Short mmCIF file of C-alpha atoms and ligand atoms in Angstrom, two decimals:
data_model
loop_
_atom_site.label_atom_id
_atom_site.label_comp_id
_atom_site.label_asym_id
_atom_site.label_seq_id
_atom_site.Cartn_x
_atom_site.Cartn_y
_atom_site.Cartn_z
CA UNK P 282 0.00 0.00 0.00
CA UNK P 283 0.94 3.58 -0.84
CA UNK P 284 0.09 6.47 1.81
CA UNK P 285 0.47 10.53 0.40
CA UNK P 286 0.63 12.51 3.03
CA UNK P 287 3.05 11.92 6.09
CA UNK P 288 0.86 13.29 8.79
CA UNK P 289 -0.48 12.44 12.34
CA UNK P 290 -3.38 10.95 10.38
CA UNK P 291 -0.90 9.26 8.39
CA UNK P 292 0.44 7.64 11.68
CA UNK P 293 -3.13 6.37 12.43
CA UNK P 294 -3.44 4.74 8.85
CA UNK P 295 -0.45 2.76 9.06
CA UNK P 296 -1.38 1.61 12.64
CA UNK P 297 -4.65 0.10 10.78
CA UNK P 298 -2.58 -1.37 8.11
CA UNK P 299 0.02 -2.74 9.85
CA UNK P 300 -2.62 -4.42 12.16
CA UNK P 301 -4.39 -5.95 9.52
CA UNK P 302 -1.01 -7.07 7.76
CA UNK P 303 -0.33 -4.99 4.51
CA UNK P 304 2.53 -3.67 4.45
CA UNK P 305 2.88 0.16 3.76
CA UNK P 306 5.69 1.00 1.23
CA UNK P 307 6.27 4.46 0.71
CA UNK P 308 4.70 7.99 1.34
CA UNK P 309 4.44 10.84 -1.13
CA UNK P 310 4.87 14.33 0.42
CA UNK P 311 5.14 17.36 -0.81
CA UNK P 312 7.02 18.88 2.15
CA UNK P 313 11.41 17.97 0.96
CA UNK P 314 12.60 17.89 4.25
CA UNK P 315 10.34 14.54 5.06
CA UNK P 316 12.21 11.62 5.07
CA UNK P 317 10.88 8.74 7.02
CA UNK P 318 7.16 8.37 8.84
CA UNK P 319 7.72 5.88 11.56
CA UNK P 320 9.87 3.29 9.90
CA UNK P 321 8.02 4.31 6.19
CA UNK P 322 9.92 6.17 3.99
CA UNK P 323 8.59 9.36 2.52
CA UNK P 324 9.75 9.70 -1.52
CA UNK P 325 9.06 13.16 -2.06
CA UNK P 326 5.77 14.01 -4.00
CA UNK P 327 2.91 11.97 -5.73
CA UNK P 328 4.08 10.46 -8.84
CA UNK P 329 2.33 8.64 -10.82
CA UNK P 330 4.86 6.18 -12.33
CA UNK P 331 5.82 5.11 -8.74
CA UNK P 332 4.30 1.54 -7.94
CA UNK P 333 1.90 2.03 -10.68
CA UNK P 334 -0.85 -0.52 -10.30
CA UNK P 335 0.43 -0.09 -5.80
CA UNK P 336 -3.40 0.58 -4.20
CA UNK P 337 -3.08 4.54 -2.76
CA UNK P 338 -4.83 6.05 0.45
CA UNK P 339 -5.13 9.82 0.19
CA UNK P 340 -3.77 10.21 4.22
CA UNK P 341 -5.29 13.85 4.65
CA UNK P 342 -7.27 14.38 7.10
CA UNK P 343 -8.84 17.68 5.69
CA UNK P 344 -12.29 16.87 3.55
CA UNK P 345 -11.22 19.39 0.57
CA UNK P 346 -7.73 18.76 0.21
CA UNK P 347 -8.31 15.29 0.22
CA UNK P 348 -11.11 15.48 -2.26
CA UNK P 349 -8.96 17.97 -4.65
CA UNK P 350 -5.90 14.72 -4.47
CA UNK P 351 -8.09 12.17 -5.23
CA UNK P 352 -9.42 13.55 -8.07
CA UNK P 353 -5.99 14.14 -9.32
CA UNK P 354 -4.19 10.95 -8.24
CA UNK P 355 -3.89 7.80 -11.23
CA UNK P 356 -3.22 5.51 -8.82
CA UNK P 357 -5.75 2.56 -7.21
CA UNK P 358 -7.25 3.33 -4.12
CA UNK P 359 -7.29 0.89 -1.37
CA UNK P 360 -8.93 0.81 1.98
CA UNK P 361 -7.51 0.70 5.63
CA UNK P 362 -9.38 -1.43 8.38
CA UNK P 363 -8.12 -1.71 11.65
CA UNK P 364 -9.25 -5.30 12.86
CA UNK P 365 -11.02 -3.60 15.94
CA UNK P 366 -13.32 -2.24 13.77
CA UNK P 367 -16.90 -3.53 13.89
CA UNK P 368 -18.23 -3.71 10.35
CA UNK P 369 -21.59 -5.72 9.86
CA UNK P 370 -21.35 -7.74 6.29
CA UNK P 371 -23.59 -5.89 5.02
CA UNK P 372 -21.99 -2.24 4.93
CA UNK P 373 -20.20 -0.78 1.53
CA UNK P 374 -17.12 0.38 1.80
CA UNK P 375 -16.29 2.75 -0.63
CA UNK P 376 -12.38 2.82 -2.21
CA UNK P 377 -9.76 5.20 -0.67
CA UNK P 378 -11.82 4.95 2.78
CA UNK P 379 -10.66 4.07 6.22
CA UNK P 380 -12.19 2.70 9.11
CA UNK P 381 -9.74 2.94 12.72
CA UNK P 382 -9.60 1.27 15.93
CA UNK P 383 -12.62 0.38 17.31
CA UNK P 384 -15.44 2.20 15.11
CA UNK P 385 -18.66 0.43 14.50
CA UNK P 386 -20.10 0.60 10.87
CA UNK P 387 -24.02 -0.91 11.32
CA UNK P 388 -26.19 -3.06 9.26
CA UNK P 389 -27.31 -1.83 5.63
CA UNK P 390 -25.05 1.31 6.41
CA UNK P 391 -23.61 2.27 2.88
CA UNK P 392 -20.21 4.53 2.80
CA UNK P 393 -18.51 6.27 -0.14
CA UNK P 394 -15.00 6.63 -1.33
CA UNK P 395 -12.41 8.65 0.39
CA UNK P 396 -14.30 8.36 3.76
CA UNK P 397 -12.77 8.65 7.37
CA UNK P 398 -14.85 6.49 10.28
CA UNK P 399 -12.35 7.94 12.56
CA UNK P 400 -11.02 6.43 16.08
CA UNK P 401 -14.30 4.57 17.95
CA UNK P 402 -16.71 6.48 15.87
CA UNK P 403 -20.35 4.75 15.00
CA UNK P 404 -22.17 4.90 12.47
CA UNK P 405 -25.67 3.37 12.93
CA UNK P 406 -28.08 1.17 10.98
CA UNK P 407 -29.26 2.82 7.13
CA UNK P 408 -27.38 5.69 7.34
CA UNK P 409 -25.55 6.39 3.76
CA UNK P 410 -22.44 8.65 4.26
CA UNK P 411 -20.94 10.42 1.15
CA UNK P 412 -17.62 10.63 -0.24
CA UNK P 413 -15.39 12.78 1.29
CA UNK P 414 -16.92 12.89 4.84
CA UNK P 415 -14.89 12.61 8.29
CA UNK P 416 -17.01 11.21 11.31
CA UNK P 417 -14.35 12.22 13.67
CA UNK P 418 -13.41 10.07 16.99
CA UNK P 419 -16.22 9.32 19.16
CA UNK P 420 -18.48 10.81 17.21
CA UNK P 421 -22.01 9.06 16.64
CA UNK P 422 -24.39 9.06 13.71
CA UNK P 423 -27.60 7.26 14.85
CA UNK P 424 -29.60 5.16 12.02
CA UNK P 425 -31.17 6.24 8.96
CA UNK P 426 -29.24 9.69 8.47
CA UNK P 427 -27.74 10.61 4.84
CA UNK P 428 -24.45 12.62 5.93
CA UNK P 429 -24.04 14.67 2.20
CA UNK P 430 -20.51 14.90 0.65
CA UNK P 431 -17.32 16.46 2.65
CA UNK P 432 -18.92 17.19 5.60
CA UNK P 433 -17.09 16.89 9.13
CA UNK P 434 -19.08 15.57 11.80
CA UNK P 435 -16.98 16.25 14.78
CA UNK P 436 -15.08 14.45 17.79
CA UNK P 437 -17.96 13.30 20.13
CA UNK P 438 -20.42 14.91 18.16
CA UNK P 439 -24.53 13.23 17.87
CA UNK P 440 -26.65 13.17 15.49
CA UNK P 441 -29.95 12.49 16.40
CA UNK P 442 -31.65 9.37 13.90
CA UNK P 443 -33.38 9.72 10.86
CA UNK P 444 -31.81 13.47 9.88
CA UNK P 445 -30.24 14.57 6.24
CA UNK P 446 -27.11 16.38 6.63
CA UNK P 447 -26.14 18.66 3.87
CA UNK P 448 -22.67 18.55 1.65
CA UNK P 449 -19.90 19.76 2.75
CA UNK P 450 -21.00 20.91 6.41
CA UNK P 451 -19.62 20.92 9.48
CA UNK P 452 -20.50 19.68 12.73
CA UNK P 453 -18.81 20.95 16.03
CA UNK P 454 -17.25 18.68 18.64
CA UNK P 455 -19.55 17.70 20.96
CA UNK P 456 -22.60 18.87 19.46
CA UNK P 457 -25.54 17.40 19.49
CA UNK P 458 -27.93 17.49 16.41
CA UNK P 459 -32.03 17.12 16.38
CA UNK P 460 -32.72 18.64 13.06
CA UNK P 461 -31.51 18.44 9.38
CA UNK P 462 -28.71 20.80 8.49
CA UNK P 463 -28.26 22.97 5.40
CA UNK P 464 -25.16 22.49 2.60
CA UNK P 465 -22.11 24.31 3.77
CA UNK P 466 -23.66 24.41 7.31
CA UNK P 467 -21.12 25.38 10.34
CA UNK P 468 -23.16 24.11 13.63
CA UNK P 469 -21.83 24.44 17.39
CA UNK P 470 -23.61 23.20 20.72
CA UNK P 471 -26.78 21.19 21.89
CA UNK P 472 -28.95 21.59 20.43
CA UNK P 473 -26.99 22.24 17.30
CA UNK P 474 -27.13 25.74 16.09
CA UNK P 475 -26.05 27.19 12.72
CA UNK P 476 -23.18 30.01 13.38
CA UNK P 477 -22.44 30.64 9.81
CA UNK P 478 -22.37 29.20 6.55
CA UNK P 479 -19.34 28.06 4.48
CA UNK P 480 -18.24 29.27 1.01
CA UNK P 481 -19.04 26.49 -1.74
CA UNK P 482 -16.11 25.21 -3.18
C1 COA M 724 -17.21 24.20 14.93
C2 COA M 724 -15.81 24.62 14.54
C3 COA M 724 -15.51 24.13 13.11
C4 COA M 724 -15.78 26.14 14.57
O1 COA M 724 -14.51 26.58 14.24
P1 COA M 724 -14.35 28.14 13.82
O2 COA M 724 -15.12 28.37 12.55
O3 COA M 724 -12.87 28.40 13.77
O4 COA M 724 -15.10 28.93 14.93
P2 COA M 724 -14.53 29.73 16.19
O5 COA M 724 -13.46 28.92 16.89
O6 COA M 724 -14.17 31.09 15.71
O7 COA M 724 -15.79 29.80 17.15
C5 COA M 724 -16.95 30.53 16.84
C6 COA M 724 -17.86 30.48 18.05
O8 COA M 724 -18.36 29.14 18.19
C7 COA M 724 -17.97 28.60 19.47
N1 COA M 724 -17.59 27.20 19.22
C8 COA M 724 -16.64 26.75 18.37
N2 COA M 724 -16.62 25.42 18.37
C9 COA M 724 -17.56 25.01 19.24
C10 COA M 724 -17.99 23.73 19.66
N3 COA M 724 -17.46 22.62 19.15
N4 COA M 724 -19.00 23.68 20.55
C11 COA M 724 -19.56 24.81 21.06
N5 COA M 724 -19.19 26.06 20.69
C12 COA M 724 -18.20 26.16 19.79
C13 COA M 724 -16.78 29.44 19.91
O9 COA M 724 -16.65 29.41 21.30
C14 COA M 724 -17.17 30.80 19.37
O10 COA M 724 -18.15 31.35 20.22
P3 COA M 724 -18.19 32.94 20.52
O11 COA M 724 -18.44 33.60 19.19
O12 COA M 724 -19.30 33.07 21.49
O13 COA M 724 -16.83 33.26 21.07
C15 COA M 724 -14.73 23.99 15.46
O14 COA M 724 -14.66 24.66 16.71
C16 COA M 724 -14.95 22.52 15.72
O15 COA M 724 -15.64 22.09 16.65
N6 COA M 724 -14.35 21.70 14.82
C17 COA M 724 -14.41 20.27 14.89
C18 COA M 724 -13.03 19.74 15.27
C19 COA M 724 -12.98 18.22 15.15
O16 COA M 724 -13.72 17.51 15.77
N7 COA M 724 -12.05 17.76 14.31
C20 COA M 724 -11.80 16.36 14.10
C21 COA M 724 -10.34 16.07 14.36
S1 COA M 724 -9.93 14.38 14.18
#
């Protein structure tokens, strides 16, 4: 497997690799002075003739950057479980996603490419997340919610069942959310409350 991006995410991504036995190769970077992530080296930046055919995870924690990559990258995208993850057999995992230690994808839960179920993060029964979102650690997204594409649901965040949560929005740590929330979306507190709204892409 090939990582770009040599980051504290990064870290978390090998952890889940190296757990579940693949072996992680090399790291693109664009930053020169990067040499070595953990015991991985780090070969400079993305090309493509590197590994060709090597499956890639975009390791960026950031929903746009990692969107702009991934639509630039020729490589394969692979996936990164870590074995503590709970995934029922009948969830989708989209390519380029990841799922850390401990999370808990539920039944007939469908997830798109390029997605981060961060560190013990749940995501409940029906829900269909998008590509590009984050569900960051400890957050929890009760059944039957559509989270829309690149949105951040925050660390320790809830979102209450049944709710559609726009594109690219973002919910604050902790919060707690009881109604649907609008595209581009910035929400804080419980209950969640919008405090401004985001400039599309
Ligand atoms: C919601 C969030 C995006 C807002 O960031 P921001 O746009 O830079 O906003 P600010 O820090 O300027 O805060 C704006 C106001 O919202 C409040 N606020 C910010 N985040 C809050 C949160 N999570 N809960 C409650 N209030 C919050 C601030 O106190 C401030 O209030 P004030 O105007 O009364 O002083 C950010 O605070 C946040 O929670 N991000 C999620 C982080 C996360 O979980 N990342 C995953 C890492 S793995």
């Amino acid at each position: 497997m090939l990582l770009y991006g040599a980051s504290g995410h990064a870290k978390v991504i090998i952890s889940c690799l190296q757990a579940a036995g693949v072996a992680v190769d090399a790291i693109f970077d664009d930053d020169p002075d990067k040499k070595k992530l953990l015991t991985i080296p780090v070969v400079g930046g993305y090309r493509a003739e590197y590994n060709p055919g090597e499956p890639l995870v975009v390791a960026i924690g950031d929903n746009r950057v990692r969107c702009r990559l991934a639509q630039w990258i020729q490589h394969p995208f692979g996936t990164a479980v870590h074995p503590s993850a709970l995934i029922d057999s009948s969830v989708m995992l989209g390519n380029g996603s990841v799922v850390m230690h401990g999370a808990i994808l539920q039944v007939d839960t469908c997830v798109g490419n390029h997605v981060i179920i961060n560190t013990g993060a749940s995501v409940d029964h029906d829900c269909t997340v998008a590509d590009f979102v984050h569900v960051a650690p400890g957050a929890v997204v009760c059944g039957g919610i559509q989270v829309g594409t690149g949105t951040l649901i925050g660390a320790g965040a809830v979102v209450c069942p049944n709710l559609n949560i726009g594109r690219w929005a973002t919910v604050g740590a902790g919060a707690v959310v009881t109604r649907p929330i609008p595209d581009y979306a910035v929400v804080v507190g419980n209950p969640a409350r919008i405090i401004k709204i985001n400039q599309p892409l």
